[in-house]
PDB file of C-alpha atoms in Angstrom:
ATOM      1  CA  UNK L  78       8.120  21.883   5.588  1.00 29.00           C
ATOM      2  CA  UNK L  79       5.074  21.648   3.063  1.00 34.00           C
ATOM      3  CA  UNK L  80       2.459  19.324   3.881  1.00 38.00           C
ATOM      4  CA  UNK L  81       1.167  16.103   2.428  1.00 47.00           C
ATOM      5  CA  UNK L  82      -2.228  17.732   1.253  1.00 62.00           C
ATOM      6  CA  UNK L  83      -2.516  19.476  -1.943  1.00 69.00           C
ATOM      7  CA  UNK L  84      -4.470  22.325  -0.098  1.00 60.00           C
ATOM      8  CA  UNK L  85      -1.379  22.901   2.299  1.00 72.00           C
ATOM      9  CA  UNK L  86       1.085  22.738  -0.837  1.00 88.00           C
ATOM     10  CA  UNK L  87       1.213  26.246  -2.471  1.00 94.00           C
ATOM     11  CA  UNK L  88       1.970  26.658  -6.100  1.00 96.00           C
ATOM     12  CA  UNK L  89       5.715  27.670  -6.378  1.00 97.00           C
ATOM     13  CA  UNK L  90       6.317  29.870  -9.118  1.00 97.00           C
ATOM     14  CA  UNK L  91      10.155  30.468  -8.811  1.00 95.00           C
ATOM     15  CA  UNK L  92      11.340  27.871 -11.502  1.00 98.00           C
ATOM     16  CA  UNK L  93      10.359  27.541 -15.310  1.00 97.00           C
ATOM     17  CA  UNK L  94       7.814  25.326 -14.463  1.00 98.00           C
ATOM     18  CA  UNK L  95       5.181  25.774 -11.612  1.00 98.00           C
ATOM     19  CA  UNK L  96       4.829  23.352  -9.250  1.00 98.00           C
ATOM     20  CA  UNK L  97       3.631  22.218  -5.991  1.00 97.00           C
ATOM     21  CA  UNK L  98       5.602  20.206  -3.423  1.00 96.00           C
ATOM     22  CA  UNK L  99       4.250  17.731  -1.386  1.00 95.00           C
ATOM     23  CA  UNK L 100       5.698  15.139   1.545  1.00 89.00           C
ATOM     24  CA  UNK L 101       9.002  17.158   1.747  1.00 72.00           C
ATOM     25  CA  UNK L 102      10.980  16.623   4.762  1.00 67.00           C
ATOM     26  CA  UNK L 103      10.304  12.848   5.305  1.00 67.00           C
ATOM     27  CA  UNK L 104      13.366  10.225   5.988  1.00 65.00           C
ATOM     28  CA  UNK L 105      12.007   8.243   2.680  1.00 69.00           C
ATOM     29  CA  UNK L 106      14.695   9.160  -0.071  1.00 82.00           C
ATOM     30  CA  UNK L 107      12.152   8.339  -2.647  1.00 92.00           C
ATOM     31  CA  UNK L 108      10.654  11.022  -4.808  1.00 96.00           C
ATOM     32  CA  UNK L 109       7.996  11.232  -7.669  1.00 98.00           C
ATOM     33  CA  UNK L 110       8.262  13.730 -10.245  1.00 98.00           C
ATOM     34  CA  UNK L 111       4.564  14.204 -11.886  1.00 98.00           C
ATOM     35  CA  UNK L 112       3.524  15.440 -15.081  1.00 98.00           C
ATOM     36  CA  UNK L 113      -0.283  15.391 -15.966  1.00 98.00           C
ATOM     37  CA  UNK L 114      -2.094  14.821 -19.174  1.00 98.00           C
ATOM     38  CA  UNK L 115      -3.397  17.553 -21.479  1.00 97.00           C
ATOM     39  CA  UNK L 116      -6.223  20.205 -20.531  1.00 96.00           C
ATOM     40  CA  UNK L 117      -5.807  19.580 -16.522  1.00 97.00           C
ATOM     41  CA  UNK L 118      -3.145  20.699 -14.115  1.00 97.00           C
ATOM     42  CA  UNK L 119      -0.639  19.679 -11.647  1.00 97.00           C
ATOM     43  CA  UNK L 120      -2.885  18.628  -8.845  1.00 97.00           C
ATOM     44  CA  UNK L 121      -4.773  15.578 -10.859  1.00 97.00           C
ATOM     45  CA  UNK L 122      -1.859  13.067 -10.289  1.00 98.00           C
ATOM     46  CA  UNK L 123      -1.583  13.358  -6.737  1.00 97.00           C
ATOM     47  CA  UNK L 124      -4.196  10.894  -5.726  1.00 96.00           C
ATOM     48  CA  UNK L 125      -2.805   8.334  -8.143  1.00 97.00           C
ATOM     49  CA  UNK L 126       0.914   9.039  -6.958  1.00 97.00           C
ATOM     50  CA  UNK L 127      -0.108   8.587  -3.204  1.00 96.00           C
ATOM     51  CA  UNK L 128      -1.322   5.177  -4.027  1.00 96.00           C
ATOM     52  CA  UNK L 129       1.455   4.333  -5.732  1.00 97.00           C
ATOM     53  CA  UNK L 130       4.505   5.779  -3.144  1.00 95.00           C
ATOM     54  CA  UNK L 131       2.611   7.059  -0.365  1.00 93.00           C
ATOM     55  CA  UNK L 132       5.862   7.987   1.738  1.00 92.00           C
ATOM     56  CA  UNK L 133       7.383   9.573  -1.336  1.00 95.00           C
ATOM     57  CA  UNK L 134       8.027  13.293  -2.001  1.00 95.00           C
ATOM     58  CA  UNK L 135       5.750  14.461  -4.747  1.00 97.00           C
ATOM     59  CA  UNK L 136       7.124  17.194  -7.320  1.00 97.00           C
ATOM     60  CA  UNK L 137       4.026  17.880  -9.083  1.00 98.00           C
ATOM     61  CA  UNK L 138       4.706  20.092 -12.125  1.00 98.00           C
ATOM     62  CA  UNK L 139       2.262  22.135 -14.304  1.00 98.00           C
ATOM     63  CA  UNK L 140       2.818  22.285 -18.376  1.00 98.00           C
ATOM     64  CA  UNK L 141       2.981  25.819 -19.799  1.00 98.00           C
ATOM     65  CA  UNK L 142       0.940  25.153 -22.799  1.00 98.00           C
ATOM     66  CA  UNK L 143      -2.716  26.562 -21.661  1.00 96.00           C
ATOM     67  CA  UNK L 144      -5.355  24.290 -23.008  1.00 94.00           C
ATOM     68  CA  UNK L 145      -9.418  24.832 -22.330  1.00 89.00           C
ATOM     69  CA  UNK L 146      -9.603  25.063 -18.757  1.00 91.00           C
ATOM     70  CA  UNK L 147      -5.834  24.044 -18.224  1.00 97.00           C
ATOM     71  CA  UNK L 148      -2.459  23.286 -19.548  1.00 98.00           C
ATOM     72  CA  UNK L 149      -0.349  20.798 -21.620  1.00 98.00           C
ATOM     73  CA  UNK L 150       3.285  20.124 -21.826  1.00 98.00           C
ATOM     74  CA  UNK L 151       3.678  20.962 -25.653  1.00 98.00           C
ATOM     75  CA  UNK L 152       1.704  22.087 -28.697  1.00 97.00           C
ATOM     76  CA  UNK L 153      -0.289  19.723 -30.828  1.00 95.00           C
ATOM     77  CA  UNK L 154      -1.251  19.742 -34.380  1.00 96.00           C
ATOM     78  CA  UNK L 155      -3.605  17.297 -34.007  1.00 95.00           C
ATOM     79  CA  UNK L 156      -4.410  14.358 -31.311  1.00 93.00           C
ATOM     80  CA  UNK L 157      -1.419  12.582 -32.762  1.00 95.00           C
ATOM     81  CA  UNK L 158       0.549  14.724 -34.404  1.00 97.00           C
ATOM     82  CA  UNK L 159       2.911  17.376 -32.431  1.00 97.00           C
ATOM     83  CA  UNK L 160       4.781  20.680 -32.803  1.00 98.00           C
ATOM     84  CA  UNK L 161       8.492  19.612 -32.752  1.00 98.00           C
ATOM     85  CA  UNK L 162      10.136  22.841 -32.017  1.00 98.00           C
ATOM     86  CA  UNK L 163       7.589  23.156 -28.934  1.00 98.00           C
ATOM     87  CA  UNK L 164       8.624  19.854 -28.066  1.00 98.00           C
ATOM     88  CA  UNK L 165      12.337  20.662 -27.972  1.00 98.00           C
ATOM     89  CA  UNK L 166      11.988  23.721 -25.962  1.00 98.00           C
ATOM     90  CA  UNK L 167       9.585  22.562 -23.317  1.00 98.00           C
ATOM     91  CA  UNK L 168      11.959  19.407 -22.809  1.00 98.00           C
ATOM     92  CA  UNK L 169      14.948  21.203 -22.527  1.00 98.00           C
ATOM     93  CA  UNK L 170      13.382  23.522 -20.344  1.00 98.00           C
ATOM     94  CA  UNK L 171      11.901  20.658 -18.201  1.00 98.00           C
ATOM     95  CA  UNK L 172      15.129  19.086 -18.101  1.00 98.00           C
ATOM     96  CA  UNK L 173      16.958  22.365 -16.328  1.00 98.00           C
ATOM     97  CA  UNK L 174      13.864  22.817 -14.268  1.00 98.00           C
ATOM     98  CA  UNK L 175      14.199  19.118 -12.935  1.00 98.00           C
ATOM     99  CA  UNK L 176      17.802  19.512 -11.712  1.00 98.00           C
ATOM    100  CA  UNK L 177      17.017  22.690 -10.391  1.00 98.00           C
ATOM    101  CA  UNK L 178      14.202  21.552  -8.523  1.00 97.00           C
ATOM    102  CA  UNK L 179      16.014  18.564  -6.937  1.00 96.00           C
ATOM    103  CA  UNK L 180      19.256  21.084  -5.796  1.00 96.00           C
ATOM    104  CA  UNK L 181      16.538  23.424  -4.127  1.00 95.00           C
ATOM    105  CA  UNK L 182      15.077  20.654  -2.275  1.00 94.00           C
ATOM    106  CA  UNK L 183      17.767  18.150  -1.557  1.00 93.00           C
ATOM    107  CA  UNK L 184      16.307  15.193  -3.657  1.00 95.00           C
ATOM    108  CA  UNK L 185      18.282  12.908  -5.212  1.00 94.00           C
ATOM    109  CA  UNK L 186      17.425  11.746  -8.879  1.00 96.00           C
ATOM    110  CA  UNK L 187      19.160   8.281  -8.784  1.00 93.00           C
ATOM    111  CA  UNK L 188      15.721   7.792  -6.297  1.00 92.00           C
ATOM    112  CA  UNK L 189      13.415   9.676  -8.422  1.00 97.00           C
ATOM    113  CA  UNK L 190      10.537   8.189 -10.585  1.00 98.00           C
ATOM    114  CA  UNK L 191       9.123  10.142 -13.375  1.00 98.00           C
ATOM    115  CA  UNK L 192       5.349   9.313 -13.745  1.00 98.00           C
ATOM    116  CA  UNK L 193       3.872  10.543 -16.736  1.00 98.00           C
ATOM    117  CA  UNK L 194       0.253  10.581 -18.143  1.00 98.00           C
ATOM    118  CA  UNK L 195      -0.712  10.753 -21.725  1.00 98.00           C
ATOM    119  CA  UNK L 196       0.884  14.118 -22.771  1.00 98.00           C
ATOM    120  CA  UNK L 197       2.937  14.244 -19.650  1.00 98.00           C
ATOM    121  CA  UNK L 198       4.032  10.498 -20.326  1.00 98.00           C
ATOM    122  CA  UNK L 199       5.187  11.896 -23.825  1.00 98.00           C
ATOM    123  CA  UNK L 200       7.406  14.566 -22.399  1.00 98.00           C
ATOM    124  CA  UNK L 201       9.084  12.111 -20.032  1.00 98.00           C
ATOM    125  CA  UNK L 202       9.894   9.939 -23.279  1.00 98.00           C
ATOM    126  CA  UNK L 203      11.379  13.019 -24.897  1.00 98.00           C
ATOM    127  CA  UNK L 204      13.311  13.882 -21.862  1.00 98.00           C
ATOM    128  CA  UNK L 205      14.965  10.212 -21.616  1.00 98.00           C
ATOM    129  CA  UNK L 206      15.660  10.565 -25.346  1.00 98.00           C
ATOM    130  CA  UNK L 207      17.240  14.137 -25.774  1.00 98.00           C
ATOM    131  CA  UNK L 208      18.299  14.695 -22.291  1.00 98.00           C
ATOM    132  CA  UNK L 209      20.045  11.472 -21.196  1.00 96.00           C
ATOM    133  CA  UNK L 210      21.074  10.817 -17.228  1.00 96.00           C
ATOM    134  CA  UNK L 211      18.246  12.869 -15.728  1.00 97.00           C
ATOM    135  CA  UNK L 212      15.654   9.906 -15.476  1.00 98.00           C
ATOM    136  CA  UNK L 213      16.577   6.594 -14.431  1.00 97.00           C
ATOM    137  CA  UNK L 214      12.814   5.399 -13.558  1.00 98.00           C
ATOM    138  CA  UNK L 215       9.595   6.106 -15.805  1.00 98.00           C
ATOM    139  CA  UNK L 216       6.279   5.141 -15.656  1.00 98.00           C
ATOM    140  CA  UNK L 217       4.488   6.170 -18.411  1.00 98.00           C
ATOM    141  CA  UNK L 218       0.484   5.647 -18.623  1.00 98.00           C
ATOM    142  CA  UNK L 219      -0.865   6.028 -22.115  1.00 98.00           C
ATOM    143  CA  UNK L 220       1.808   7.173 -23.729  1.00 98.00           C
ATOM    144  CA  UNK L 221       2.902   7.167 -27.741  1.00 98.00           C
ATOM    145  CA  UNK L 222       6.353   8.398 -29.551  1.00 98.00           C
ATOM    146  CA  UNK L 223       6.317  11.885 -30.557  1.00 98.00           C
ATOM    147  CA  UNK L 224       9.659  12.627 -31.767  1.00 98.00           C
ATOM    148  CA  UNK L 225       9.866  13.240 -35.578  1.00 97.00           C
ATOM    149  CA  UNK L 226      14.022  12.742 -35.049  1.00 96.00           C
ATOM    150  CA  UNK L 227      15.528  10.604 -32.466  1.00 96.00           C
ATOM    151  CA  UNK L 228      19.252  11.102 -31.669  1.00 96.00           C
ATOM    152  CA  UNK L 229      21.393   8.035 -30.932  1.00 96.00           C
ATOM    153  CA  UNK L 230      20.837   8.197 -27.087  1.00 96.00           C
ATOM    154  CA  UNK L 231      22.050   5.267 -24.709  1.00 97.00           C
ATOM    155  CA  UNK L 232      19.100   4.367 -22.402  1.00 98.00           C
ATOM    156  CA  UNK L 233      20.867   1.120 -20.972  1.00 97.00           C
ATOM    157  CA  UNK L 234      20.096   0.833 -17.412  1.00 94.00           C
ATOM    158  CA  UNK L 235      17.110   2.638 -17.731  1.00 97.00           C
ATOM    159  CA  UNK L 236      13.795   0.852 -16.280  1.00 97.00           C
ATOM    160  CA  UNK L 237      10.635   1.859 -18.126  1.00 98.00           C
ATOM    161  CA  UNK L 238       7.033   0.879 -17.616  1.00 98.00           C
ATOM    162  CA  UNK L 239       4.739   1.361 -19.976  1.00 98.00           C
ATOM    163  CA  UNK L 240       0.636   0.705 -19.610  1.00 98.00           C
ATOM    164  CA  UNK L 241      -1.269   0.947 -22.642  1.00 98.00           C
ATOM    165  CA  UNK L 242      -5.376   0.642 -22.420  1.00 98.00           C
ATOM    166  CA  UNK L 243      -6.692  -2.309 -24.490  1.00 97.00           C
ATOM    167  CA  UNK L 244      -9.760   0.202 -25.504  1.00 98.00           C
ATOM    168  CA  UNK L 245      -7.532   3.490 -26.419  1.00 98.00           C
ATOM    169  CA  UNK L 246      -8.245   4.023 -30.318  1.00 96.00           C
ATOM    170  CA  UNK L 247      -5.897   7.144 -30.083  1.00 94.00           C
ATOM    171  CA  UNK L 248      -2.863   6.060 -28.416  1.00 96.00           C
ATOM    172  CA  UNK L 249      -2.862   2.700 -28.318  1.00 96.00           C
ATOM    173  CA  UNK L 250      -2.384   1.871 -31.455  1.00 97.00           C
ATOM    174  CA  UNK L 251       1.207   3.798 -31.406  1.00 97.00           C
ATOM    175  CA  UNK L 252       2.320   1.896 -28.240  1.00 98.00           C
ATOM    176  CA  UNK L 253       4.185  -0.891 -29.676  1.00 98.00           C
ATOM    177  CA  UNK L 254       6.476   1.667 -31.682  1.00 98.00           C
ATOM    178  CA  UNK L 255       7.510   3.357 -28.688  1.00 98.00           C
ATOM    179  CA  UNK L 256       8.222  -0.043 -26.832  1.00 98.00           C
ATOM    180  CA  UNK L 257      10.389  -0.710 -29.799  1.00 98.00           C
ATOM    181  CA  UNK L 258      11.962   2.785 -29.773  1.00 98.00           C
ATOM    182  CA  UNK L 259      12.932   2.650 -26.101  1.00 98.00           C
ATOM    183  CA  UNK L 260      14.115  -0.785 -26.104  1.00 98.00           C
ATOM    184  CA  UNK L 261      16.246  -0.266 -29.627  1.00 97.00           C
ATOM    185  CA  UNK L 262      18.070   2.483 -27.660  1.00 98.00           C
ATOM    186  CA  UNK L 263      18.636   0.080 -24.902  1.00 98.00           C
ATOM    187  CA  UNK L 264      16.031   0.582 -22.433  1.00 98.00           C
ATOM    188  CA  UNK L 265      14.510  -1.819 -20.173  1.00 97.00           C
ATOM    189  CA  UNK L 266      11.255  -1.960 -21.184  1.00 98.00           C
ATOM    190  CA  UNK L 267       7.930  -3.947 -19.000  1.00 98.00           C
ATOM    191  CA  UNK L 268       5.060  -3.293 -21.312  1.00 98.00           C
ATOM    192  CA  UNK L 269       1.712  -4.008 -19.831  1.00 98.00           C
ATOM    193  CA  UNK L 270      -1.753  -3.908 -21.764  1.00 97.00           C
ATOM    194  CA  UNK L 271      -5.114  -3.343 -19.039  1.00 98.00           C
ATOM    195  CA  UNK L 272      -8.991  -3.255 -19.994  1.00 97.00           C
ATOM    196  CA  UNK L 273      -9.142   0.358 -20.347  1.00 97.00           C
ATOM    197  CA  UNK L 274      -9.569   3.155 -22.288  1.00 97.00           C
ATOM    198  CA  UNK L 275      -7.163   6.439 -22.273  1.00 97.00           C
ATOM    199  CA  UNK L 276      -8.495   6.781 -18.559  1.00 97.00           C
ATOM    200  CA  UNK L 277      -6.356   5.587 -15.805  1.00 98.00           C
ATOM    201  CA  UNK L 278      -7.057   4.712 -12.162  1.00 97.00           C
ATOM    202  CA  UNK L 279      -6.904   2.090  -9.469  1.00 96.00           C
ATOM    203  CA  UNK L 280      -5.316  -0.749 -12.075  1.00 97.00           C
ATOM    204  CA  UNK L 281      -2.676   1.499 -12.870  1.00 98.00           C
ATOM    205  CA  UNK L 282      -1.494   2.343  -9.284  1.00 98.00           C
ATOM    206  CA  UNK L 283      -1.301  -1.202  -8.847  1.00 97.00           C
ATOM    207  CA  UNK L 284       0.997  -2.146 -11.176  1.00 98.00           C
ATOM    208  CA  UNK L 285       3.328   0.635 -11.023  1.00 98.00           C
ATOM    209  CA  UNK L 286       3.458   0.256  -7.118  1.00 97.00           C
ATOM    210  CA  UNK L 287       4.352  -3.629  -7.898  1.00 96.00           C
ATOM    211  CA  UNK L 288       6.806  -2.722 -10.612  1.00 97.00           C
ATOM    212  CA  UNK L 289       8.683  -0.409  -8.374  1.00 96.00           C
ATOM    213  CA  UNK L 290       8.610  -2.535  -5.258  1.00 92.00           C
ATOM    214  CA  UNK L 291      11.483  -4.656  -7.166  1.00 79.00           C
ATOM    215  CA  UNK L 292      14.207  -2.135  -7.213  1.00 57.00           C
ATOM    216  CA  UNK L 293      13.292  -0.238  -3.988  1.00 51.00           C
ATOM    217  CA  UNK L 294      13.488  -3.630  -1.832  1.00 44.00           C
ATOM    218  CA  UNK L 295      16.891  -4.417  -3.351  1.00 39.00           C
ATOM    219  CA  UNK L 296      17.828  -0.778  -2.670  1.00 45.00           C
ATOM    220  CA  UNK L 297      16.736  -0.952   1.132  1.00 42.00           C
ATOM    221  CA  UNK L 298      18.236  -4.595   1.616  1.00 37.00           C
ATOM    222  CA  UNK L 299      21.476  -2.860   0.631  1.00 37.00           C
TER     223      UNK L 299
END
């Protein structure tokens, strides 16, 4: 069994994306896939995720595109334009990774939340639109739409939380377009704006935790 601490969770490299598994073996059916922002690594979202879902199994994945001292999920042209071939390739690879990781570690994707921040959130939304059926719960922190061409995907029954920062001058202006896009495809979207920039912290954790409590409480009652 892998321990809860990051220091006790080795970096696993046997699948398409490097990742760490934290909290495996607990009785909770809940699991959270973590997709970090640009220029960092898979460990950065773990403290936030522990505040959101302290008993969940965490799959903390690492993007494969080097950036500065860290990594990102796909190539960018500038801060708000992205290389489409890279998005398609990396999203397809992550779809396969998700299914394989779930099988290998006995995770039920019906009880999985995909928590993404910035570039990681953009990968999650691409996963929803390009590879439907994997994501059922998505919490997107500081996202924006990135696909130039969106297929006619049916996202009915997919619950999505979007948290934007009121002072996020780079991504913030694009959030309404993402809300419209996902809603148009049938997703149930809960969009929030908080007094923040592009950075994330305790207010985000509190909102995501409360948002998740509804379906979890219903499932436990059943």
